[in-house]
Tab-separated table of C-alpha atoms in Angstrom:
chain	number	residue	atom	x	y	z
H	16	UNK	CA	199.246	-88.614	61.045
H	17	UNK	CA	199.643	-91.094	63.864
H	18	UNK	CA	197.495	-93.924	65.200
H	19	UNK	CA	197.767	-96.734	67.703
H	20	UNK	CA	196.289	-100.215	67.875
H	21	UNK	CA	196.174	-102.061	71.158
H	22	UNK	CA	195.665	-105.784	70.754
H	23	UNK	CA	193.294	-107.176	73.345
H	24	UNK	CA	190.770	-105.042	75.179
H	25	UNK	CA	190.975	-107.246	78.282
H	26	UNK	CA	193.889	-109.156	79.777
H	27	UNK	CA	193.633	-111.362	82.853
H	28	UNK	CA	196.782	-112.532	84.626
H	29	UNK	CA	197.563	-114.371	87.821
H	30	UNK	CA	199.376	-112.554	90.587
H	31	UNK	CA	203.101	-113.078	90.033
H	32	UNK	CA	202.724	-113.860	86.327
H	33	UNK	CA	204.108	-111.903	83.397
H	34	UNK	CA	202.068	-108.947	82.174
H	35	UNK	CA	202.305	-108.317	78.408
H	36	UNK	CA	200.248	-105.579	76.736
H	37	UNK	CA	200.610	-105.166	72.987
H	38	UNK	CA	200.742	-101.879	71.104
H	39	UNK	CA	201.390	-101.241	67.430
H	40	UNK	CA	201.616	-97.791	65.972
H	41	UNK	CA	201.440	-96.033	62.646
H	42	UNK	CA	203.268	-92.776	62.122
H	43	UNK	CA	204.389	-90.713	59.142
H	44	UNK	CA	207.132	-89.101	61.242
H	45	UNK	CA	209.531	-90.469	63.869
H	46	UNK	CA	207.228	-91.315	66.751
H	47	UNK	CA	207.274	-90.517	70.396
H	48	UNK	CA	205.561	-93.367	72.249
H	49	UNK	CA	203.903	-93.476	75.647
H	50	UNK	CA	202.128	-95.805	78.029
H	51	UNK	CA	199.631	-94.341	80.474
H	52	UNK	CA	197.708	-96.081	83.279
H	53	UNK	CA	194.256	-95.090	84.468
H	54	UNK	CA	192.926	-96.290	87.797
H	55	UNK	CA	189.168	-96.119	88.414
H	56	UNK	CA	187.916	-92.551	88.773
H	57	UNK	CA	191.404	-91.124	88.388
H	58	UNK	CA	193.286	-89.280	85.670
H	59	UNK	CA	195.883	-90.742	83.355
H	60	UNK	CA	199.312	-91.327	84.862
H	61	UNK	CA	202.414	-91.638	82.702
H	62	UNK	CA	204.127	-95.023	83.107
H	63	UNK	CA	206.945	-94.530	80.619
H	64	UNK	CA	207.869	-92.898	77.329
H	65	UNK	CA	210.184	-93.385	74.376
H	66	UNK	CA	211.468	-90.331	72.548
H	67	UNK	CA	214.975	-91.004	71.290
H	68	UNK	CA	217.969	-93.091	72.319
H	69	UNK	CA	217.756	-96.424	74.096
H	70	UNK	CA	214.907	-98.502	72.724
H	71	UNK	CA	214.277	-100.351	76.000
H	72	UNK	CA	212.570	-97.942	78.333
H	73	UNK	CA	211.987	-98.505	82.043
H	74	UNK	CA	209.115	-96.844	83.835
H	75	UNK	CA	207.437	-96.698	87.194
H	76	UNK	CA	206.066	-99.659	89.145
H	77	UNK	CA	208.395	-102.147	87.456
H	78	UNK	CA	207.031	-101.704	83.925
H	79	UNK	CA	209.182	-101.528	80.825
H	80	UNK	CA	208.607	-101.288	77.077
H	81	UNK	CA	210.721	-101.791	73.989
H	82	UNK	CA	210.504	-99.703	70.829
H	83	UNK	CA	210.881	-101.920	67.765
H	84	UNK	CA	210.864	-99.806	64.634
H	85	UNK	CA	210.950	-102.806	62.279
H	86	UNK	CA	207.779	-104.170	63.890
H	87	UNK	CA	206.204	-100.734	64.573
H	88	UNK	CA	205.591	-101.964	68.110
H	89	UNK	CA	205.908	-100.681	71.656
H	90	UNK	CA	204.752	-103.543	73.880
H	91	UNK	CA	204.543	-103.071	77.657
H	92	UNK	CA	205.737	-105.747	80.065
H	93	UNK	CA	206.093	-106.392	83.765
H	94	UNK	CA	207.751	-109.601	84.975
H	95	UNK	CA	205.508	-110.194	87.991
H	96	UNK	CA	201.973	-108.841	88.336
H	97	UNK	CA	200.693	-107.367	91.586
H	98	UNK	CA	197.056	-106.923	92.565
H	99	UNK	CA	197.672	-103.164	92.450
H	100	UNK	CA	198.372	-103.407	88.692
H	101	UNK	CA	194.658	-103.880	87.989
H	102	UNK	CA	193.762	-100.834	85.890
H	103	UNK	CA	193.278	-99.666	82.309
H	104	UNK	CA	196.379	-99.106	80.201
H	105	UNK	CA	196.628	-96.828	77.192
H	106	UNK	CA	199.315	-96.700	74.544
H	107	UNK	CA	199.741	-93.342	72.795
H	108	UNK	CA	201.837	-91.806	70.023
H	109	UNK	CA	202.808	-88.269	69.102
H	110	UNK	CA	205.171	-86.644	66.666
H	111	UNK	CA	208.562	-85.298	67.672
H	112	UNK	CA	207.484	-81.665	67.320
H	113	UNK	CA	203.702	-82.001	67.455
H	114	UNK	CA	202.893	-83.332	70.873
H	115	UNK	CA	199.159	-83.952	70.663
H	116	UNK	CA	198.576	-87.562	71.617
H	117	UNK	CA	196.737	-90.227	69.657
H	118	UNK	CA	195.597	-92.980	72.005
H	119	UNK	CA	194.691	-96.598	71.540
H	120	UNK	CA	191.365	-97.922	72.808
H	121	UNK	CA	192.923	-99.221	76.003
H	122	UNK	CA	193.507	-102.600	77.635
H	123	UNK	CA	191.896	-103.455	80.958
H	124	UNK	CA	194.073	-105.614	83.171
H	125	UNK	CA	192.623	-107.794	85.896
H	126	UNK	CA	194.864	-109.659	88.327
H	127	UNK	CA	193.725	-112.966	89.812
H	128	UNK	CA	194.843	-113.941	93.293
U	30	UNK	CA	203.199	-79.218	93.947
U	31	UNK	CA	199.584	-79.225	92.831
U	32	UNK	CA	198.662	-81.169	89.754
U	33	UNK	CA	196.168	-80.352	87.032
U	34	UNK	CA	192.729	-79.696	88.450
U	35	UNK	CA	189.390	-79.737	86.680
U	36	UNK	CA	186.013	-78.482	87.783
U	37	UNK	CA	183.346	-79.632	88.119
U	38	UNK	CA	184.164	-83.305	88.548
U	39	UNK	CA	180.678	-84.186	87.352
U	40	UNK	CA	178.200	-82.200	85.319
U	41	UNK	CA	174.687	-83.286	84.412
U	42	UNK	CA	172.784	-81.141	81.961
U	43	UNK	CA	169.817	-81.323	79.653
U	44	UNK	CA	169.964	-81.544	75.901
U	45	UNK	CA	170.233	-78.104	74.367
U	46	UNK	CA	171.846	-76.417	77.375
U	47	UNK	CA	175.192	-74.603	77.483
U	48	UNK	CA	178.046	-75.885	79.681
U	49	UNK	CA	181.480	-74.682	80.702
U	50	UNK	CA	184.256	-76.959	81.902
U	51	UNK	CA	187.295	-75.503	83.638
U	52	UNK	CA	190.922	-76.610	83.723
U	53	UNK	CA	193.685	-75.307	86.005
U	54	UNK	CA	197.050	-76.489	84.662
U	55	UNK	CA	200.189	-77.032	86.666
U	56	UNK	CA	201.669	-73.653	87.562
U	57	UNK	CA	204.153	-72.476	84.941
U	58	UNK	CA	203.080	-74.955	82.265
U	59	UNK	CA	202.726	-73.133	78.967
U	60	UNK	CA	200.984	-75.840	76.950
U	61	UNK	CA	197.438	-77.003	77.678
U	62	UNK	CA	195.480	-79.768	75.947
U	63	UNK	CA	191.861	-80.865	75.987
U	64	UNK	CA	190.843	-84.447	75.197
U	65	UNK	CA	187.500	-86.253	75.210
U	66	UNK	CA	187.140	-89.842	76.378
U	67	UNK	CA	183.941	-91.638	75.434
U	68	UNK	CA	182.921	-94.818	77.214
U	69	UNK	CA	185.151	-97.733	76.313
U	70	UNK	CA	187.485	-95.677	74.176
U	71	UNK	CA	190.811	-93.949	74.487
U	72	UNK	CA	191.019	-90.177	74.824
U	73	UNK	CA	190.682	-88.156	71.615
U	74	UNK	CA	192.437	-84.851	71.059
U	75	UNK	CA	190.275	-81.740	70.913
U	76	UNK	CA	192.439	-78.611	71.132
U	77	UNK	CA	195.905	-77.442	72.155
U	78	UNK	CA	196.980	-74.055	73.551
U	79	UNK	CA	200.487	-72.658	73.656
U	80	UNK	CA	200.162	-69.664	75.940
U	81	UNK	CA	196.952	-67.806	75.224
U	82	UNK	CA	196.475	-68.890	71.634
U	83	UNK	CA	194.916	-72.046	70.252
U	84	UNK	CA	197.803	-73.586	68.311
U	85	UNK	CA	195.752	-76.531	67.033
U	86	UNK	CA	191.960	-76.885	67.227
U	87	UNK	CA	191.684	-79.599	64.609
U	88	UNK	CA	190.047	-82.039	67.023
U	89	UNK	CA	187.009	-79.936	67.882
U	90	UNK	CA	184.090	-81.907	66.450
U	91	UNK	CA	181.971	-78.935	65.337
U	92	UNK	CA	181.317	-75.264	65.979
U	93	UNK	CA	179.331	-75.970	69.136
U	94	UNK	CA	182.662	-76.546	70.871
U	95	UNK	CA	184.931	-73.645	71.787
U	96	UNK	CA	187.784	-73.167	74.242
U	97	UNK	CA	189.603	-70.159	75.621
U	98	UNK	CA	192.696	-69.470	77.690
U	99	UNK	CA	192.694	-65.683	78.044
U	100	UNK	CA	195.601	-65.261	80.456
U	101	UNK	CA	197.677	-68.248	79.461
U	102	UNK	CA	196.797	-70.260	82.549
U	103	UNK	CA	193.230	-71.414	83.257
U	104	UNK	CA	191.272	-72.716	80.291
U	105	UNK	CA	187.542	-73.112	79.785
U	106	UNK	CA	185.950	-75.533	77.336
U	107	UNK	CA	182.535	-74.326	76.256
U	108	UNK	CA	179.854	-76.465	74.668
U	109	UNK	CA	176.730	-74.886	73.212
U	110	UNK	CA	173.419	-76.628	72.522
U	111	UNK	CA	174.606	-79.849	74.123
U	112	UNK	CA	173.596	-83.163	72.584
U	113	UNK	CA	173.402	-86.625	74.151
U	114	UNK	CA	176.403	-87.638	72.075
U	115	UNK	CA	178.519	-85.063	73.925
U	116	UNK	CA	178.343	-87.230	77.056
U	117	UNK	CA	181.910	-88.229	77.885
U	118	UNK	CA	184.788	-87.543	80.240
U	119	UNK	CA	186.627	-84.377	79.258
U	120	UNK	CA	190.305	-84.488	80.167
U	121	UNK	CA	192.743	-81.625	80.445
U	122	UNK	CA	196.534	-81.958	80.368
U	123	UNK	CA	199.443	-79.550	80.608
U	124	UNK	CA	203.136	-79.658	79.806
U	125	UNK	CA	206.164	-77.457	80.375
U	126	UNK	CA	208.556	-75.786	77.941
U	127	UNK	CA	211.439	-77.815	79.306
U	128	UNK	CA	209.640	-81.136	78.745
U	129	UNK	CA	207.014	-80.484	76.092
U	130	UNK	CA	206.525	-84.155	75.240
U	131	UNK	CA	205.304	-85.077	78.741
U	132	UNK	CA	201.681	-84.265	79.478
U	133	UNK	CA	200.226	-84.356	82.981
U	134	UNK	CA	196.528	-85.114	83.107
U	135	UNK	CA	193.792	-83.902	85.394
U	136	UNK	CA	191.102	-86.204	86.812
U	137	UNK	CA	188.576	-85.153	84.191
U	138	UNK	CA	185.035	-83.817	84.138
U	139	UNK	CA	182.320	-86.385	83.514
U	140	UNK	CA	179.628	-84.718	81.400
U	141	UNK	CA	176.223	-86.351	81.130
U	142	UNK	CA	173.670	-84.897	78.742
U	143	UNK	CA	170.133	-86.130	79.426
């Protein structure tokens, strides 16, 4: 079984500041890890994923995440926030041959001008 | 190409009524998933189809919920005797054989049970 915990339901950052969203997972099998973004009244859009290989994963819109097995973490970062980054972000985990996703509760990001 | 589409976008019904929610996956995608997203929560898995068959329905909350995919493309999620607690956004996603770990989501159907 897999589960995800996202630390912080709301994050507020200034435009140009670092964005850091925390995700810890629990998995009985090697995990596949994902970050999705959801803009108001839209579906989920994949930002990035980790399956195997390089533990630092780069995604769209300047986001990246690092898989740390020893810490069971997959935190999402972006060096410089833009107003357009305001949205809800979901971390998710699946197994390597069972692809149903288990999502965290989400983190809402607001960006201050 | 076209993404995953879901109809209707909004559905309001009365307690006890029957509803059907439709999902059109990306053309050629063999896997189809249904999730439910309640207010303030992340999506929760309901059911997964590989082709026409339900490969995993472990997330369906009870026997009032049923889903079909008779021709391996469009899927319908059916809810009988709706309850107020069924109010949520129902999300559909699909994935391809070549990239089974990557799911593409539709915009969802917002179901409100009065």
